[in-house]
PDB file of C-alpha atoms in Angstrom:
ATOM      1  CA  MET A   1     187.443 102.862 -63.624  1.00  0.00           C
ATOM      2  CA  THR A   2     185.047 105.248 -61.818  1.00  0.00           C
ATOM      3  CA  ILE A   3     182.651 103.467 -59.296  1.00  0.00           C
ATOM      4  CA  ALA A   4     179.273 104.348 -57.855  1.00  0.00           C
ATOM      5  CA  PHE A   5     177.851 102.054 -55.219  1.00  0.00           C
ATOM      6  CA  THR A   6     174.065 101.717 -55.433  1.00  0.00           C
ATOM      7  CA  PHE A   7     171.739 100.311 -52.826  1.00  0.00           C
ATOM      8  CA  PRO A   8     168.377  98.540 -53.497  1.00  0.00           C
ATOM      9  CA  GLY A   9     164.902  99.399 -52.495  1.00  0.00           C
ATOM     10  CA  GLN A  10     161.808  97.593 -51.592  1.00  0.00           C
ATOM     11  CA  GLY A  11     160.922  94.587 -53.614  1.00  0.00           C
ATOM     12  CA  SER A  12     164.453  93.172 -53.691  1.00  0.00           C
ATOM     13  CA  GLN A  13     163.840  91.314 -50.269  1.00  0.00           C
ATOM     14  CA  THR A  14     163.984  87.522 -50.155  1.00  0.00           C
ATOM     15  CA  VAL A  15     163.832  85.024 -47.268  1.00  0.00           C
ATOM     16  CA  GLY A  16     167.405  83.921 -46.423  1.00  0.00           C
ATOM     17  CA  MET A  17     169.022  87.145 -47.619  1.00  0.00           C
ATOM     18  CA  GLY A  18     172.229  87.907 -45.731  1.00  0.00           C
ATOM     19  CA  LYS A  19     172.476  84.576 -43.967  1.00  0.00           C
ATOM     20  CA  GLY A  20     175.522  83.390 -46.018  1.00  0.00           C
ATOM     21  CA  LEU A  21     177.310  86.642 -45.080  1.00  0.00           C
ATOM     22  CA  ALA A  22     176.391  86.310 -41.350  1.00  0.00           C
ATOM     23  CA  ASP A  23     177.713  82.641 -41.355  1.00  0.00           C
ATOM     24  CA  ALA A  24     180.910  83.615 -43.069  1.00  0.00           C
ATOM     25  CA  PHE A  25     181.990  86.825 -41.667  1.00  0.00           C
ATOM     26  CA  PRO A  26     181.709  88.115 -38.041  1.00  0.00           C
ATOM     27  CA  GLU A  27     181.631  91.784 -39.411  1.00  0.00           C
ATOM     28  CA  ALA A  28     178.365  90.931 -41.068  1.00  0.00           C
ATOM     29  CA  LYS A  29     176.863  88.961 -38.145  1.00  0.00           C
ATOM     30  CA  ALA A  30     177.651  92.014 -35.989  1.00  0.00           C
ATOM     31  CA  VAL A  31     175.569  94.246 -38.231  1.00  0.00           C
ATOM     32  CA  PHE A  32     172.449  92.057 -38.061  1.00  0.00           C
ATOM     33  CA  GLU A  33     172.864  91.933 -34.147  1.00  0.00           C
ATOM     34  CA  GLU A  34     173.084  95.576 -34.148  1.00  0.00           C
ATOM     35  CA  VAL A  35     169.907  96.084 -36.179  1.00  0.00           C
ATOM     36  CA  ASP A  36     168.151  93.449 -34.049  1.00  0.00           C
ATOM     37  CA  GLU A  37     169.016  95.404 -30.946  1.00  0.00           C
ATOM     38  CA  ALA A  38     168.231  98.833 -32.334  1.00  0.00           C
ATOM     39  CA  LEU A  39     164.628  97.549 -33.177  1.00  0.00           C
ATOM     40  CA  GLY A  40     164.112  95.438 -30.130  1.00  0.00           C
ATOM     41  CA  GLN A  41     163.196  92.659 -32.465  1.00  0.00           C
ATOM     42  CA  LYS A  42     164.803  89.504 -33.857  1.00  0.00           C
ATOM     43  CA  LEU A  43     164.481  90.847 -37.363  1.00  0.00           C
ATOM     44  CA  SER A  44     167.477  88.559 -38.559  1.00  0.00           C
ATOM     45  CA  GLU A  45     165.277  85.568 -37.782  1.00  0.00           C
ATOM     46  CA  VAL A  46     162.468  86.953 -39.846  1.00  0.00           C
ATOM     47  CA  MET A  47     164.940  87.627 -42.821  1.00  0.00           C
ATOM     48  CA  TRP A  48     166.562  84.144 -42.617  1.00  0.00           C
ATOM     49  CA  ASP A  49     163.521  81.955 -41.781  1.00  0.00           C
ATOM     50  CA  GLY A  50     160.492  84.006 -42.878  1.00  0.00           C
ATOM     51  CA  PRO A  51     157.667  83.727 -43.308  1.00  0.00           C
ATOM     52  CA  GLU A  52     157.801  85.803 -46.501  1.00  0.00           C
ATOM     53  CA  GLU A  53     154.603  87.797 -45.760  1.00  0.00           C
ATOM     54  CA  VAL A  54     156.054  89.054 -42.496  1.00  0.00           C
ATOM     55  CA  LEU A  55     159.443  89.999 -44.192  1.00  0.00           C
ATOM     56  CA  THR A  56     157.528  91.762 -46.928  1.00  0.00           C
ATOM     57  CA  LEU A  57     155.736  94.048 -44.431  1.00  0.00           C
ATOM     58  CA  THR A  58     157.065  97.543 -45.257  1.00  0.00           C
ATOM     59  CA  ALA A  59     158.209  98.033 -41.552  1.00  0.00           C
ATOM     60  CA  ASN A  60     160.368  94.977 -41.816  1.00  0.00           C
ATOM     61  CA  ALA A  61     161.458  95.088 -45.488  1.00  0.00           C
ATOM     62  CA  GLN A  62     162.983  98.374 -45.280  1.00  0.00           C
ATOM     63  CA  PRO A  63     165.369  97.870 -42.204  1.00  0.00           C
ATOM     64  CA  ALA A  64     166.079  94.337 -43.512  1.00  0.00           C
ATOM     65  CA  LEU A  65     167.231  95.464 -46.888  1.00  0.00           C
ATOM     66  CA  MET A  66     169.516  98.195 -45.331  1.00  0.00           C
ATOM     67  CA  ALA A  67     171.035  95.525 -42.890  1.00  0.00           C
ATOM     68  CA  VAL A  68     172.098  93.225 -45.772  1.00  0.00           C
ATOM     69  CA  SER A  69     173.696  96.212 -47.673  1.00  0.00           C
ATOM     70  CA  LEU A  70     175.520  97.350 -44.542  1.00  0.00           C
ATOM     71  CA  ALA A  71     176.588  93.923 -43.667  1.00  0.00           C
ATOM     72  CA  THR A  72     178.031  93.645 -47.071  1.00  0.00           C
ATOM     73  CA  MET A  73     179.798  97.050 -46.634  1.00  0.00           C
ATOM     74  CA  ARG A  74     181.437  96.127 -43.318  1.00  0.00           C
ATOM     75  CA  VAL A  75     182.853  92.893 -44.942  1.00  0.00           C
ATOM     76  CA  LEU A  76     184.261  94.833 -47.896  1.00  0.00           C
ATOM     77  CA  GLU A  77     185.698  97.417 -45.365  1.00  0.00           C
ATOM     78  CA  ALA A  78     187.260  94.555 -43.425  1.00  0.00           C
ATOM     79  CA  LYS A  79     188.752  93.274 -46.641  1.00  0.00           C
ATOM     80  CA  GLY A  80     190.496  96.655 -47.157  1.00  0.00           C
ATOM     81  CA  LEU A  81     188.017  98.719 -48.946  1.00  0.00           C
ATOM     82  CA  ASP A  82     188.345 102.504 -48.427  1.00  0.00           C
ATOM     83  CA  LEU A  83     185.023 103.958 -49.677  1.00  0.00           C
ATOM     84  CA  LYS A  84     186.420 107.498 -50.063  1.00  0.00           C
ATOM     85  CA  SER A  85     189.365 106.395 -52.282  1.00  0.00           C
ATOM     86  CA  ALA A  86     187.541 103.671 -54.183  1.00  0.00           C
ATOM     87  CA  VAL A  87     184.064 105.000 -54.812  1.00  0.00           C
ATOM     88  CA  ALA A  88     183.128 108.398 -56.387  1.00  0.00           C
ATOM     89  CA  TYR A  89     179.422 108.443 -55.489  1.00  0.00           C
ATOM     90  CA  VAL A  90     176.652 106.597 -53.507  1.00  0.00           C
ATOM     91  CA  ALA A  91     173.007 106.354 -54.574  1.00  0.00           C
ATOM     92  CA  GLY A  92     170.042 104.286 -53.450  1.00  0.00           C
ATOM     93  CA  HIS A  93     166.492 103.497 -54.689  1.00  0.00           C
ATOM     94  CA  SER A  94     163.889 104.958 -52.313  1.00  0.00           C
ATOM     95  CA  LEU A  95     164.766 103.328 -48.947  1.00  0.00           C
ATOM     96  CA  GLY A  96     168.170 102.518 -50.436  1.00  0.00           C
ATOM     97  CA  GLU A  97     169.007 106.117 -50.069  1.00  0.00           C
ATOM     98  CA  TYR A  98     169.316 105.439 -46.268  1.00  0.00           C
ATOM     99  CA  SER A  99     171.456 102.499 -46.830  1.00  0.00           C
ATOM    100  CA  ALA A 100     173.726 104.609 -49.159  1.00  0.00           C
ATOM    101  CA  LEU A 101     174.050 107.251 -46.414  1.00  0.00           C
ATOM    102  CA  ALA A 102     174.950 104.659 -43.821  1.00  0.00           C
ATOM    103  CA  ALA A 103     177.467 103.093 -46.170  1.00  0.00           C
ATOM    104  CA  ALA A 104     179.040 106.572 -46.437  1.00  0.00           C
ATOM    105  CA  GLY A 105     179.228 107.171 -42.723  1.00  0.00           C
ATOM    106  CA  SER A 106     176.485 109.944 -42.729  1.00  0.00           C
ATOM    107  CA  LEU A 107     174.240 107.710 -40.469  1.00  0.00           C
ATOM    108  CA  ASP A 108     175.200 105.047 -38.031  1.00  0.00           C
ATOM    109  CA  VAL A 109     173.602 101.600 -38.511  1.00  0.00           C
ATOM    110  CA  ALA A 110     171.343 101.697 -35.456  1.00  0.00           C
ATOM    111  CA  THR A 111     169.930 105.112 -36.288  1.00  0.00           C
ATOM    112  CA  THR A 112     169.302 104.057 -39.835  1.00  0.00           C
ATOM    113  CA  ALA A 113     167.353 101.001 -38.711  1.00  0.00           C
ATOM    114  CA  ARG A 114     165.219 103.090 -36.354  1.00  0.00           C
ATOM    115  CA  LEU A 115     164.633 105.636 -39.016  1.00  0.00           C
ATOM    116  CA  LEU A 116     163.514 103.045 -41.492  1.00  0.00           C
ATOM    117  CA  ARG A 117     161.195 101.447 -39.023  1.00  0.00           C
ATOM    118  CA  VAL A 118     159.562 104.837 -38.519  1.00  0.00           C
ATOM    119  CA  ARG A 119     159.445 105.370 -42.283  1.00  0.00           C
ATOM    120  CA  GLY A 120     157.946 101.799 -42.942  1.00  0.00           C
ATOM    121  CA  ASP A 121     155.391 102.160 -40.321  1.00  0.00           C
ATOM    122  CA  ALA A 122     154.389 105.815 -41.404  1.00  0.00           C
ATOM    123  CA  MET A 123     154.198 105.016 -45.087  1.00  0.00           C
ATOM    124  CA  GLN A 124     151.955 101.831 -44.384  1.00  0.00           C
ATOM    125  CA  ASN A 125     149.697 103.918 -42.132  1.00  0.00           C
ATOM    126  CA  ALA A 126     149.395 106.978 -44.247  1.00  0.00           C
ATOM    127  CA  VAL A 127     146.573 105.590 -46.413  1.00  0.00           C
ATOM    128  CA  PRO A 128     143.930 103.053 -45.459  1.00  0.00           C
ATOM    129  CA  VAL A 129     144.569  99.665 -46.943  1.00  0.00           C
ATOM    130  CA  GLY A 130     142.803  99.402 -50.408  1.00  0.00           C
ATOM    131  CA  ALA A 131     142.353 103.190 -50.754  1.00  0.00           C
ATOM    132  CA  GLY A 132     145.750 103.568 -52.781  1.00  0.00           C
ATOM    133  CA  ALA A 133     147.391 101.701 -55.486  1.00  0.00           C
ATOM    134  CA  MET A 134     150.548 101.674 -57.795  1.00  0.00           C
ATOM    135  CA  ALA A 135     150.827 100.622 -61.383  1.00  0.00           C
ATOM    136  CA  ALA A 136     153.789 100.084 -63.851  1.00  0.00           C
ATOM    137  CA  LEU A 137     153.445 101.783 -67.274  1.00  0.00           C
ATOM    138  CA  LEU A 138     155.918  99.984 -69.468  1.00  0.00           C
ATOM    139  CA  GLY A 139     156.899 101.232 -72.908  1.00  0.00           C
ATOM    140  CA  LEU A 140     155.997 104.923 -72.220  1.00  0.00           C
ATOM    141  CA  ASP A 141     158.534 107.573 -71.836  1.00  0.00           C
ATOM    142  CA  PHE A 142     158.388 109.555 -68.424  1.00  0.00           C
ATOM    143  CA  ASP A 143     156.838 112.667 -69.935  1.00  0.00           C
ATOM    144  CA  VAL A 144     154.048 110.695 -71.416  1.00  0.00           C
ATOM    145  CA  ALA A 145     153.498 108.706 -68.246  1.00  0.00           C
ATOM    146  CA  ALA A 146     153.311 111.854 -66.243  1.00  0.00           C
ATOM    147  CA  GLU A 147     150.670 113.184 -68.837  1.00  0.00           C
ATOM    148  CA  VAL A 148     148.742 109.964 -68.178  1.00  0.00           C
ATOM    149  CA  ALA A 149     148.906 110.412 -64.463  1.00  0.00           C
ATOM    150  CA  GLN A 150     147.604 113.973 -64.729  1.00  0.00           C
ATOM    151  CA  GLU A 151     144.721 112.932 -67.128  1.00  0.00           C
ATOM    152  CA  ALA A 152     143.839 110.026 -64.804  1.00  0.00           C
ATOM    153  CA  ALA A 153     143.714 112.097 -61.582  1.00  0.00           C
ATOM    154  CA  GLN A 154     140.394 113.749 -62.121  1.00  0.00           C
ATOM    155  CA  GLY A 155     140.456 115.397 -58.710  1.00  0.00           C
ATOM    156  CA  GLU A 156     142.228 112.579 -56.982  1.00  0.00           C
ATOM    157  CA  VAL A 157     145.856 111.953 -56.575  1.00  0.00           C
ATOM    158  CA  CYS A 158     147.818 110.175 -59.371  1.00  0.00           C
ATOM    159  CA  GLN A 159     151.326 111.037 -60.064  1.00  0.00           C
ATOM    160  CA  ALA A 160     154.631 109.507 -61.507  1.00  0.00           C
ATOM    161  CA  ALA A 161     156.265 107.993 -58.583  1.00  0.00           C
ATOM    162  CA  ASN A 162     159.320 106.039 -59.938  1.00  0.00           C
ATOM    163  CA  ASP A 163     161.127 106.948 -63.101  1.00  0.00           C
ATOM    164  CA  ASN A 164     163.123 103.755 -63.093  1.00  0.00           C
ATOM    165  CA  ALA A 165     164.441 103.364 -66.722  1.00  0.00           C
ATOM    166  CA  PRO A 166     163.562 104.290 -70.241  1.00  0.00           C
ATOM    167  CA  GLY A 167     160.001 102.995 -70.678  1.00  0.00           C
ATOM    168  CA  GLN A 168     159.532 101.932 -67.038  1.00  0.00           C
ATOM    169  CA  VAL A 169     157.508 104.326 -65.012  1.00  0.00           C
ATOM    170  CA  VAL A 170     155.439 103.705 -61.935  1.00  0.00           C
ATOM    171  CA  VAL A 171     152.399 105.768 -61.018  1.00  0.00           C
ATOM    172  CA  SER A 172     151.009 106.053 -57.621  1.00  0.00           C
ATOM    173  CA  GLY A 173     147.863 107.309 -56.019  1.00  0.00           C
ATOM    174  CA  HIS A 174     144.113 106.744 -55.219  1.00  0.00           C
ATOM    175  CA  LEU A 175     143.032 103.253 -56.402  1.00  0.00           C
ATOM    176  CA  ALA A 176     140.420 104.523 -58.900  1.00  0.00           C
ATOM    177  CA  ALA A 177     142.806 107.119 -60.421  1.00  0.00           C
ATOM    178  CA  VAL A 178     145.605 104.496 -60.898  1.00  0.00           C
ATOM    179  CA  GLU A 179     143.115 102.173 -62.616  1.00  0.00           C
ATOM    180  CA  ARG A 180     142.174 104.982 -64.808  1.00  0.00           C
ATOM    181  CA  ALA A 181     145.831 105.593 -65.597  1.00  0.00           C
ATOM    182  CA  VAL A 182     146.341 101.939 -66.599  1.00  0.00           C
ATOM    183  CA  GLU A 183     143.537 102.217 -69.194  1.00  0.00           C
ATOM    184  CA  ILE A 184     144.718 105.574 -70.465  1.00  0.00           C
ATOM    185  CA  ALA A 185     148.269 104.242 -70.737  1.00  0.00           C
ATOM    186  CA  LYS A 186     147.108 101.361 -72.957  1.00  0.00           C
ATOM    187  CA  ALA A 187     145.203 103.724 -75.259  1.00  0.00           C
ATOM    188  CA  LYS A 188     148.372 105.888 -75.509  1.00  0.00           C
ATOM    189  CA  GLY A 189     150.415 102.803 -76.708  1.00  0.00           C
ATOM    190  CA  ALA A 190     151.954 101.399 -73.514  1.00  0.00           C
ATOM    191  CA  ARG A 191     153.475  98.026 -74.115  1.00  0.00           C
ATOM    192  CA  ARG A 192     151.997  96.845 -70.866  1.00  0.00           C
ATOM    193  CA  ALA A 193     150.161  98.631 -67.941  1.00  0.00           C
ATOM    194  CA  VAL A 194     149.803  96.497 -64.782  1.00  0.00           C
ATOM    195  CA  MET A 195     148.675  97.019 -61.207  1.00  0.00           C
ATOM    196  CA  LEU A 196     151.374  96.236 -58.737  1.00  0.00           C
ATOM    197  CA  PRO A 197     151.125  94.079 -55.564  1.00  0.00           C
ATOM    198  CA  VAL A 198     151.959  96.828 -53.084  1.00  0.00           C
ATOM    199  CA  SER A 199     150.612  97.615 -49.829  1.00  0.00           C
ATOM    200  CA  ALA A 200     150.493 101.348 -50.099  1.00  0.00           C
ATOM    201  CA  PRO A 201     150.764 104.126 -52.714  1.00  0.00           C
ATOM    202  CA  PHE A 202     154.430 105.128 -52.185  1.00  0.00           C
ATOM    203  CA  HIS A 203     156.034 108.359 -53.514  1.00  0.00           C
ATOM    204  CA  CYS A 204     152.891 110.405 -54.054  1.00  0.00           C
ATOM    205  CA  ALA A 205     150.987 113.172 -52.237  1.00  0.00           C
ATOM    206  CA  LEU A 206     148.989 110.586 -50.236  1.00  0.00           C
ATOM    207  CA  MET A 207     152.230 109.978 -48.284  1.00  0.00           C
ATOM    208  CA  ALA A 208     152.039 113.489 -46.762  1.00  0.00           C
ATOM    209  CA  PRO A 209     151.465 112.033 -43.211  1.00  0.00           C
ATOM    210  CA  ALA A 210     154.570 109.797 -43.628  1.00  0.00           C
ATOM    211  CA  ALA A 211     156.698 112.872 -44.763  1.00  0.00           C
ATOM    212  CA  ASP A 212     155.504 114.753 -41.632  1.00  0.00           C
ATOM    213  CA  ALA A 213     156.553 111.625 -39.544  1.00  0.00           C
ATOM    214  CA  MET A 214     160.042 111.527 -41.191  1.00  0.00           C
ATOM    215  CA  SER A 215     160.388 115.277 -40.715  1.00  0.00           C
ATOM    216  CA  LYS A 216     159.910 114.804 -36.949  1.00  0.00           C
ATOM    217  CA  ALA A 217     162.171 111.679 -36.867  1.00  0.00           C
ATOM    218  CA  LEU A 218     164.991 113.156 -38.940  1.00  0.00           C
ATOM    219  CA  ALA A 219     165.067 116.463 -37.084  1.00  0.00           C
ATOM    220  CA  ASN A 220     166.539 114.611 -34.084  1.00  0.00           C
ATOM    221  CA  ALA A 221     168.861 112.230 -36.058  1.00  0.00           C
ATOM    222  CA  ASP A 222     172.658 112.966 -36.107  1.00  0.00           C
ATOM    223  CA  ILE A 223     173.418 113.259 -39.710  1.00  0.00           C
ATOM    224  CA  LYS A 224     177.022 113.788 -40.829  1.00  0.00           C
ATOM    225  CA  SER A 225     178.452 114.760 -44.258  1.00  0.00           C
ATOM    226  CA  PRO A 226     178.927 111.603 -46.159  1.00  0.00           C
ATOM    227  CA  ALA A 227     182.369 110.461 -47.128  1.00  0.00           C
ATOM    228  CA  VAL A 228     181.380 110.747 -50.789  1.00  0.00           C
ATOM    229  CA  PRO A 229     178.522 112.601 -52.267  1.00  0.00           C
ATOM    230  CA  LEU A 230     175.015 111.045 -52.368  1.00  0.00           C
ATOM    231  CA  VAL A 231     173.117 111.422 -55.787  1.00  0.00           C
ATOM    232  CA  ALA A 232     169.670 112.114 -54.241  1.00  0.00           C
ATOM    233  CA  ASN A 233     166.405 110.561 -55.659  1.00  0.00           C
ATOM    234  CA  VAL A 234     164.392 113.796 -55.763  1.00  0.00           C
ATOM    235  CA  LEU A 235     167.291 115.918 -57.236  1.00  0.00           C
ATOM    236  CA  ALA A 236     169.183 113.379 -59.557  1.00  0.00           C
ATOM    237  CA  ALA A 237     172.183 115.390 -58.474  1.00  0.00           C
ATOM    238  CA  PRO A 238     174.934 115.038 -55.607  1.00  0.00           C
ATOM    239  CA  ILE A 239     174.538 116.411 -52.113  1.00  0.00           C
ATOM    240  CA  THR A 240     176.803 116.334 -49.009  1.00  0.00           C
ATOM    241  CA  ASP A 241     175.382 119.003 -46.690  1.00  0.00           C
ATOM    242  CA  PRO A 242     173.619 117.290 -43.747  1.00  0.00           C
ATOM    243  CA  GLY A 243     170.784 119.863 -43.649  1.00  0.00           C
ATOM    244  CA  GLU A 244     170.092 119.319 -47.354  1.00  0.00           C
ATOM    245  CA  ILE A 245     170.231 115.611 -46.795  1.00  0.00           C
ATOM    246  CA  ARG A 246     167.677 115.901 -44.196  1.00  0.00           C
ATOM    247  CA  SER A 247     165.246 117.856 -46.169  1.00  0.00           C
ATOM    248  CA  LYS A 248     165.530 115.793 -49.424  1.00  0.00           C
ATOM    249  CA  LEU A 249     164.880 112.599 -47.351  1.00  0.00           C
ATOM    250  CA  VAL A 250     161.552 114.136 -46.256  1.00  0.00           C
ATOM    251  CA  GLU A 251     160.715 115.265 -49.845  1.00  0.00           C
ATOM    252  CA  GLN A 252     161.535 111.767 -51.088  1.00  0.00           C
ATOM    253  CA  VAL A 253     158.516 110.273 -49.264  1.00  0.00           C
ATOM    254  CA  THR A 254     156.053 112.203 -51.537  1.00  0.00           C
ATOM    255  CA  GLY A 255     158.422 112.863 -54.353  1.00  0.00           C
ATOM    256  CA  THR A 256     159.377 110.966 -57.596  1.00  0.00           C
ATOM    257  CA  VAL A 257     162.295 108.610 -57.387  1.00  0.00           C
ATOM    258  CA  ARG A 258     164.261 110.061 -60.395  1.00  0.00           C
ATOM    259  CA  TRP A 259     166.490 106.850 -60.843  1.00  0.00           C
ATOM    260  CA  ARG A 260     166.714 107.112 -64.597  1.00  0.00           C
ATOM    261  CA  GLU A 261     168.067 110.663 -64.394  1.00  0.00           C
ATOM    262  CA  SER A 262     170.327 109.925 -61.390  1.00  0.00           C
ATOM    263  CA  VAL A 263     172.108 107.085 -63.290  1.00  0.00           C
ATOM    264  CA  SER A 264     172.426 109.338 -66.345  1.00  0.00           C
ATOM    265  CA  TRP A 265     173.783 112.112 -64.200  1.00  0.00           C
ATOM    266  CA  LEU A 266     176.398 109.601 -62.822  1.00  0.00           C
ATOM    267  CA  ALA A 267     177.281 108.299 -66.293  1.00  0.00           C
ATOM    268  CA  GLY A 268     177.712 111.825 -67.589  1.00  0.00           C
ATOM    269  CA  ASN A 269     180.072 112.598 -64.788  1.00  0.00           C
ATOM    270  CA  GLY A 270     182.384 109.796 -65.432  1.00  0.00           C
ATOM    271  CA  VAL A 271     180.957 106.864 -63.668  1.00  0.00           C
ATOM    272  CA  ASP A 272     181.472 103.673 -65.721  1.00  0.00           C
ATOM    273  CA  THR A 273     181.013 100.979 -63.127  1.00  0.00           C
ATOM    274  CA  PHE A 274     177.897 100.602 -60.954  1.00  0.00           C
ATOM    275  CA  VAL A 275     178.167  98.233 -57.991  1.00  0.00           C
ATOM    276  CA  GLU A 276     174.785  97.154 -56.519  1.00  0.00           C
ATOM    277  CA  VAL A 277     175.462  96.402 -52.822  1.00  0.00           C
ATOM    278  CA  GLY A 278     172.962  94.188 -50.976  1.00  0.00           C
ATOM    279  CA  THR A 279     170.133  91.888 -52.132  1.00  0.00           C
ATOM    280  CA  GLY A 280     169.111  91.196 -55.790  1.00  0.00           C
ATOM    281  CA  LYS A 281     170.065  92.745 -59.017  1.00  0.00           C
ATOM    282  CA  VAL A 282     167.104  94.920 -59.786  1.00  0.00           C
ATOM    283  CA  LEU A 283     169.115  98.248 -59.945  1.00  0.00           C
ATOM    284  CA  THR A 284     171.801  96.537 -62.242  1.00  0.00           C
ATOM    285  CA  GLY A 285     169.138  95.630 -64.593  1.00  0.00           C
ATOM    286  CA  MET A 286     167.836  99.227 -64.605  1.00  0.00           C
ATOM    287  CA  VAL A 287     171.384 100.734 -64.970  1.00  0.00           C
ATOM    288  CA  ARG A 288     171.900  98.579 -68.110  1.00  0.00           C
ATOM    289  CA  ARG A 289     168.741  99.864 -69.697  1.00  0.00           C
ATOM    290  CA  ILE A 290     169.573 103.390 -68.860  1.00  0.00           C
ATOM    291  CA  HIS A 291     173.350 103.352 -69.866  1.00  0.00           C
ATOM    292  CA  LYS A 292     174.217 100.468 -72.128  1.00  0.00           C
ATOM    293  CA  GLU A 293     177.914 101.109 -71.947  1.00  0.00           C
ATOM    294  CA  ALA A 294     178.061 100.934 -68.168  1.00  0.00           C
ATOM    295  CA  THR A 295     179.597  97.870 -66.177  1.00  0.00           C
ATOM    296  CA  GLY A 296     177.059  96.549 -63.750  1.00  0.00           C
ATOM    297  CA  LEU A 297     178.261  94.415 -60.752  1.00  0.00           C
ATOM    298  CA  VAL A 298     176.259  92.723 -58.052  1.00  0.00           C
ATOM    299  CA  VAL A 299     177.608  92.169 -54.649  1.00  0.00           C
ATOM    300  CA  ASN A 300     175.688  90.081 -52.238  1.00  0.00           C
ATOM    301  CA  THR A 301     177.655  86.832 -51.611  1.00  0.00           C
ATOM    302  CA  PRO A 302     181.076  86.040 -50.312  1.00  0.00           C
ATOM    303  CA  GLU A 303     182.247  85.161 -53.806  1.00  0.00           C
ATOM    304  CA  ASP A 304     180.832  88.533 -55.188  1.00  0.00           C
ATOM    305  CA  ILE A 305     182.796  90.382 -52.433  1.00  0.00           C
ATOM    306  CA  ASP A 306     186.159  88.636 -53.276  1.00  0.00           C
ATOM    307  CA  ALA A 307     185.585  89.379 -56.983  1.00  0.00           C
ATOM    308  CA  LEU A 308     184.917  93.114 -56.298  1.00  0.00           C
ATOM    309  CA  MET A 309     188.086  93.447 -54.115  1.00  0.00           C
ATOM    310  CA  GLU A 310     190.092  91.751 -56.799  1.00  0.00           C
ATOM    311  CA  LYS A 311     188.770  94.391 -59.312  1.00  0.00           C
ATOM    312  CA  ILE A 312     189.347  97.368 -56.966  1.00  0.00           C
ATOM    313  CA  VAL A 313     192.517  96.386 -55.148  1.00  0.00           C
ATOM    314  CA  GLY A 314     193.931  93.935 -57.634  1.00  0.00           C
TER     315      GLY A 314
END
C-alpha cells in the first residue's frame, strides 16, 4: 500500500466542521486555538456555530479548512502516525496545498493561517464583486474546455481554472466571457454547463493583484523542505525545494489547478491509496473518477482516524 494524503479546497466547508475532533482530542483543540490566536479572531466559533454565510467568506473558509485538516493530522500523529514513513506524497486542491505543506512540516500552523487570511482577502478583493465569474463545464475533456475558454474570451479573460477530473473542468474570468463559454460549451456537446455560486473568479489572470500580494507575503514566510514531496497544483509533479514551493504558490493564484494530472502522476508513480484529510469527500470522488482502481479514504471523524490507523499500523 502506497499512500498519498490529499487536502480539500474551498467549497468543502460546513458549519460544525472540526467540532467533534476538538471535543474528543486535546491535540485538535490546540490547533483551533492556535489558528484563532494567529488570526486574532474566534474563527473556531464561526466554524462551529456559523452563520454559514460568514464561514463561506473566502477569508474565513480558507484558514478554517486548513485548521480542520491540521487538527486531524495532529490527532493522527498523537496516535502514532509518522508521516515520512507512512506517506509517500502530499497534495492539496488550491488552498489545500497550504494544508498539505503544513501537514508535511514545511509551514507552521500559525504562519499557514495568516498566509491563507492574506490569500483569501487578496483573492476576494482582486476583482469587483459581479465583474468575474466561474462555470463548470461537464462532459468536455480539458483540451476542448480550454478551446471553449479561448473562443469565449473575445478580448476579455476566460481560462480553464480547475482541471478536476475527466469531463469536469471549471472556467474562470470576466462575467460576460464566462457566460459565453457556457453557451459555446453547450454547442460543443457539454453534458451540462452551469455558472457557479462563487464570490470571485479564482485561478485566472484577473487574480494577478492577489498573486502580487502572495508574492510579498510568501517572501517573508519561513518555508522548510516538506517531510515528503508535495505534488504541486501548477506542475502536477513533486517539489521539495523551499524556493520552488514559494514560487509555485504564487503561480497557483492565477494558474490552473491541475488536479486530474496530479492524481494521474501519483497513480503512475505507485500510489494506490488516497487519503482525504479534513472536511468532506470532494477529492475522494474526483480521485475515483480519475483512477478507478485507487482506494479512496476520507478522514474527518474520530472513527475515521481509528480506521486509518488500523490500516496503516495494524
